[in-house]
PDB file of C-alpha atoms in Angstrom:
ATOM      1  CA  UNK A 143       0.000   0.000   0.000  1.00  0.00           C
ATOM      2  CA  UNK A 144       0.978   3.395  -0.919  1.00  0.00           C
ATOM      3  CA  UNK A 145       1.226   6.330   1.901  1.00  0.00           C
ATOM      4  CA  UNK A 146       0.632  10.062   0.153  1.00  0.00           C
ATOM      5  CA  UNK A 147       1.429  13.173   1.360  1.00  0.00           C
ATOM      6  CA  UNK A 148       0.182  16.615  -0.107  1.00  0.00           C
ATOM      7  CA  UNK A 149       1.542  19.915  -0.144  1.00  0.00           C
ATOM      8  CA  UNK A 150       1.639  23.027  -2.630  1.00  0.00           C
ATOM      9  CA  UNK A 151      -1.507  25.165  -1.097  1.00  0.00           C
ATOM     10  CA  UNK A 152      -1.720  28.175   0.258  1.00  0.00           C
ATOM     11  CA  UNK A 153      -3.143  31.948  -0.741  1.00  0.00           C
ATOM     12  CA  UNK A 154      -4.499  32.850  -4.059  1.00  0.00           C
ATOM     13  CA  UNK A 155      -6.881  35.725  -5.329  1.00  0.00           C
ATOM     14  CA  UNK A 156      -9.612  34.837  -7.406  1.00  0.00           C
ATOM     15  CA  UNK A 157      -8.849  34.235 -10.783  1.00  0.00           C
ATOM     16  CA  UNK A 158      -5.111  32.625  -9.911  1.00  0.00           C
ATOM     17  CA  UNK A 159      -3.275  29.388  -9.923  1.00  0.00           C
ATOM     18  CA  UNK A 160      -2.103  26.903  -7.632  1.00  0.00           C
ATOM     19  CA  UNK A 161      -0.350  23.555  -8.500  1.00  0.00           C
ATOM     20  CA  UNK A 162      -0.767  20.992  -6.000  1.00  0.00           C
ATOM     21  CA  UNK A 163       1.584  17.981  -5.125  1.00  0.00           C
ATOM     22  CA  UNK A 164       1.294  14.213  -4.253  1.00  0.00           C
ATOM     23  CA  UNK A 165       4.204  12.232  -3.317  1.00  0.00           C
ATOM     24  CA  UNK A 166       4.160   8.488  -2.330  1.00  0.00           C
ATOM     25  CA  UNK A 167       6.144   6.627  -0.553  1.00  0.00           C
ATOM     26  CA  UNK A 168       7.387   4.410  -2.749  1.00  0.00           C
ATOM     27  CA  UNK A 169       6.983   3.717  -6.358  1.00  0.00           C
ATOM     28  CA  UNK A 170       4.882   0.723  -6.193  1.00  0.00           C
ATOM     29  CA  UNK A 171       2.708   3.948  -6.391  1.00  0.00           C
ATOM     30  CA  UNK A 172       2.792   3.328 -10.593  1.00  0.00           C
ATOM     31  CA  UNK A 173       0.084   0.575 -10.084  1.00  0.00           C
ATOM     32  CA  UNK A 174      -2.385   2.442  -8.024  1.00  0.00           C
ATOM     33  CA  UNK A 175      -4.781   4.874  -9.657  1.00  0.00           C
ATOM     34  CA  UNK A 176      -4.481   8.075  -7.721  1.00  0.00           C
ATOM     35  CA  UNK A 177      -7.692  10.043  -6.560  1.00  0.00           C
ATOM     36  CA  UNK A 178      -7.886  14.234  -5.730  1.00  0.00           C
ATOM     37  CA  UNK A 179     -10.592  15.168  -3.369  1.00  0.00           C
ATOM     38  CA  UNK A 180     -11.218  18.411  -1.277  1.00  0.00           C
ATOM     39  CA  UNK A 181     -13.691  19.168   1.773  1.00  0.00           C
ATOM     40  CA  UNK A 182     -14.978  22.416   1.979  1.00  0.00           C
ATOM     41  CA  UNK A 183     -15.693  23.189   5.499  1.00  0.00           C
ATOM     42  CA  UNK A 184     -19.441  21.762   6.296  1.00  0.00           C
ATOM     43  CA  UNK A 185     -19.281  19.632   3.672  1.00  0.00           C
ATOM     44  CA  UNK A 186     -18.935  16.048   2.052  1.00  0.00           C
ATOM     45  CA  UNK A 187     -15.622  15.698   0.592  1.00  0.00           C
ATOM     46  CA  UNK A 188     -15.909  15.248  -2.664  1.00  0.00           C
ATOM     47  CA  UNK A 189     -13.800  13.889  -5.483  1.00  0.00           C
ATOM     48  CA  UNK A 190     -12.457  16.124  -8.265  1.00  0.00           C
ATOM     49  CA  UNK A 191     -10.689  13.407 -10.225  1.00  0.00           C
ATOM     50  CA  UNK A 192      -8.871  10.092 -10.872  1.00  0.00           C
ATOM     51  CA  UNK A 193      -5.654   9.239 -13.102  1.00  0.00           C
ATOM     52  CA  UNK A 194      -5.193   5.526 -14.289  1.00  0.00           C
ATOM     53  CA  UNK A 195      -2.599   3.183 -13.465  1.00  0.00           C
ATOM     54  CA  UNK A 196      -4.377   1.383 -16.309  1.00  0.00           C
ATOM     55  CA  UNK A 197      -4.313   3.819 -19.297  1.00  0.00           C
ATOM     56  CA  UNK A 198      -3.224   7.086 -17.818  1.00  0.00           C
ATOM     57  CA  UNK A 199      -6.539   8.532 -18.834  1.00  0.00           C
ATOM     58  CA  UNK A 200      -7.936  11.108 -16.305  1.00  0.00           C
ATOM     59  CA  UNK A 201     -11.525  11.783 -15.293  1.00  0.00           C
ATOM     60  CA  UNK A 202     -12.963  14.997 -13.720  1.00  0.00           C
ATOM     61  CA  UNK A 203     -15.917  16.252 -11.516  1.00  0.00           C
ATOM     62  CA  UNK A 204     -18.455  18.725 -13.441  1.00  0.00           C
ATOM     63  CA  UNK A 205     -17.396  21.286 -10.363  1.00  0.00           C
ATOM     64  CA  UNK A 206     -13.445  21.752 -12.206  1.00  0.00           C
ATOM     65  CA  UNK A 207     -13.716  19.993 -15.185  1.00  0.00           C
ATOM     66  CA  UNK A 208     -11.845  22.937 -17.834  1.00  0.00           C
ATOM     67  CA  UNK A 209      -9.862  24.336 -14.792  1.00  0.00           C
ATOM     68  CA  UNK A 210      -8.214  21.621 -13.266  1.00  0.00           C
ATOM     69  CA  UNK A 211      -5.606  19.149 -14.259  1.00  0.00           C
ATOM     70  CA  UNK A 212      -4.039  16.167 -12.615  1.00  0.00           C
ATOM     71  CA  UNK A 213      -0.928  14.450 -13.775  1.00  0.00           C
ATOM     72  CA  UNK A 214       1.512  12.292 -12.961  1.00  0.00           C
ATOM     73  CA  UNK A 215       5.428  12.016 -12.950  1.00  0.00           C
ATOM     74  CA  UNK A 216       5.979   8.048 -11.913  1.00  0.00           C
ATOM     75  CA  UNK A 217       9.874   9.414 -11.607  1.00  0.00           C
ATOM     76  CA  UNK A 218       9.100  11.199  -9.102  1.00  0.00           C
ATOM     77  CA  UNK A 219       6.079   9.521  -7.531  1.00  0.00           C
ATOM     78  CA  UNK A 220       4.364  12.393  -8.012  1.00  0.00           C
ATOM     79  CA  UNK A 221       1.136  13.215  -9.171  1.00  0.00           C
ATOM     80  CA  UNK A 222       0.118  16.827  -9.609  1.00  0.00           C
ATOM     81  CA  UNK A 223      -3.346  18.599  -9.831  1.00  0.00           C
ATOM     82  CA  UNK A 224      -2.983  22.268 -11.524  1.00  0.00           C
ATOM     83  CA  UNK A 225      -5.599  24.501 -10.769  1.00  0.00           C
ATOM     84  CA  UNK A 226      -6.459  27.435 -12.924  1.00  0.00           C
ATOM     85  CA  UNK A 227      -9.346  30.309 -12.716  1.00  0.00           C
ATOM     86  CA  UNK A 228      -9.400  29.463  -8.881  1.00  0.00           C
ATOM     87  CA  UNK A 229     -12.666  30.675  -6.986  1.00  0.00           C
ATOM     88  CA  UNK A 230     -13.548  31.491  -3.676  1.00  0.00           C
ATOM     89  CA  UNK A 231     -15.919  28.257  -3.856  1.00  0.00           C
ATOM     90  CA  UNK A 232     -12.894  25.941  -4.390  1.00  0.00           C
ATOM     91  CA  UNK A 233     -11.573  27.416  -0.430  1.00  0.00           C
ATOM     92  CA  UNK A 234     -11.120  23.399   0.698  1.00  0.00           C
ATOM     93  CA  UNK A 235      -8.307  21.344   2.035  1.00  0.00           C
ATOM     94  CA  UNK A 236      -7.226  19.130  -0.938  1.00  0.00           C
ATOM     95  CA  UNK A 237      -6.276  15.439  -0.345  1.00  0.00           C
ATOM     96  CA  UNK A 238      -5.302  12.492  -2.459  1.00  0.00           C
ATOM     97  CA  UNK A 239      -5.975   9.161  -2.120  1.00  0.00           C
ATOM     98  CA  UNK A 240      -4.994   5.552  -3.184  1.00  0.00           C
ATOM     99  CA  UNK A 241      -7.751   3.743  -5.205  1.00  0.00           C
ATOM    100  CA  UNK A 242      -8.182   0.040  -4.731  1.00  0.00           C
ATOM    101  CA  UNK A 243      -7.401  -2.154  -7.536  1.00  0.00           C
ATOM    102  CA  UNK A 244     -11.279  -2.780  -7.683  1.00  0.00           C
ATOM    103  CA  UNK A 245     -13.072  -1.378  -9.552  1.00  0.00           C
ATOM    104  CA  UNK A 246     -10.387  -1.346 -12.293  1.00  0.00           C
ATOM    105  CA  UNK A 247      -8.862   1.790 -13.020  1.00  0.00           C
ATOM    106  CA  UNK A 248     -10.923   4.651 -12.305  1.00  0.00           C
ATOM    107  CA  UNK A 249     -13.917   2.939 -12.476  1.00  0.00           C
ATOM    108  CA  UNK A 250     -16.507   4.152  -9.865  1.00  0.00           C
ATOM    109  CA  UNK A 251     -13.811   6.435  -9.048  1.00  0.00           C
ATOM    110  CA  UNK A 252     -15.556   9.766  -6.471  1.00  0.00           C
ATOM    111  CA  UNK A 253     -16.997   6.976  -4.402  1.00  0.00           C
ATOM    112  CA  UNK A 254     -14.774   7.376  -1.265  1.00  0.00           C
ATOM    113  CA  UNK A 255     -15.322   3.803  -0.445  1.00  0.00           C
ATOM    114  CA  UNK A 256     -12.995   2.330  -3.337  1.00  0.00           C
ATOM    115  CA  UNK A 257     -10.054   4.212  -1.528  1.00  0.00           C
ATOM    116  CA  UNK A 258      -7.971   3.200   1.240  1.00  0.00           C
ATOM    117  CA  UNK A 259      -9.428   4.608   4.288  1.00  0.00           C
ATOM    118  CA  UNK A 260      -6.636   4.314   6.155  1.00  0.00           C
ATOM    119  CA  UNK A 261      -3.717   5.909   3.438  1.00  0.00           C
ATOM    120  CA  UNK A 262      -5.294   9.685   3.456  1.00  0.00           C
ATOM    121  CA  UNK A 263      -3.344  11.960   3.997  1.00  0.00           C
ATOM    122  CA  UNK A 264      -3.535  15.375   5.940  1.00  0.00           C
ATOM    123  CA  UNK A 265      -4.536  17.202   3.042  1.00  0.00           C
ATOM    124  CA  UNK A 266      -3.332  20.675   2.299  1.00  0.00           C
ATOM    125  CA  UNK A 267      -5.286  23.716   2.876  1.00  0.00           C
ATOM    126  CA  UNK A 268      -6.210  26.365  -0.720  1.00  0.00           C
ATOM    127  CA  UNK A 269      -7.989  29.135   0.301  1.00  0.00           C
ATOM    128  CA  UNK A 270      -9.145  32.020  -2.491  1.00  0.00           C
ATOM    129  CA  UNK A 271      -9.591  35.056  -1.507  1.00  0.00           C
ATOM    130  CA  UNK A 272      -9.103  38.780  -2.563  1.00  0.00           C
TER     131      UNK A 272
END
């Protein structure tokens, strides 16, 4: 199993950029399909998107699809998630998470229960504001 840790948030106005990182601890991490998710304060958390270990392909929520990008750098067990046109809405802490082989891929893939409860990490904290 693969232990993640996130970093790369902080302060933005509206209308900026923030890249987010995801290291792993090892880089068994290649096999795993990788999940971003953020909780806004009060609410569910809720997933944004998945990359494949499968294909590589990536899938998005409605909520950033067009402003958000993950990717992934297995050299550096690292997978990134670039956010663009940020808005005060997306104020969350951002986590990643380690899917379970099953479903395959990114199958199923915002349903928190085909992640590894126990892998989360402490998330890192975006906040937009002017």
């Amino acid at each position: 199993q693969v232990q993640l840790v996130e970093s790369g948030g902080g302060l933005v106005q509206p209308g900026g950029s923030l890249r987010l990182s995801c290291v792993a601890s090892h880089a068994t991490f290649v096999h795993y399909s990788i999940g971003w998710f953020r909780e806004i304060k009060g609410k569910e958390r809720e997933g944004l998107s998945c990359i494949s270990a499968l294909d590589g392909s990536v899938h998005y929520s409605d909520s950033v699809k067009g402003r958000f990008a993950t990717s992934r750098d297995n050299d550096k067990n690292t997978i990134y998630l670039q956010m663009d046109k940020l808005e005060p809405d997306d104020t969350a802490v951002y986590y990643c998470a380690t899917k379970k082989p099953l479903p395959n891929g990114c199958d199923n893939w915002s349903d928190r229960e085909n992640y590894y409860d126990d892998l989360w990490g402490a998330g890192t904290l975006v906040t937009v504001s002017s």
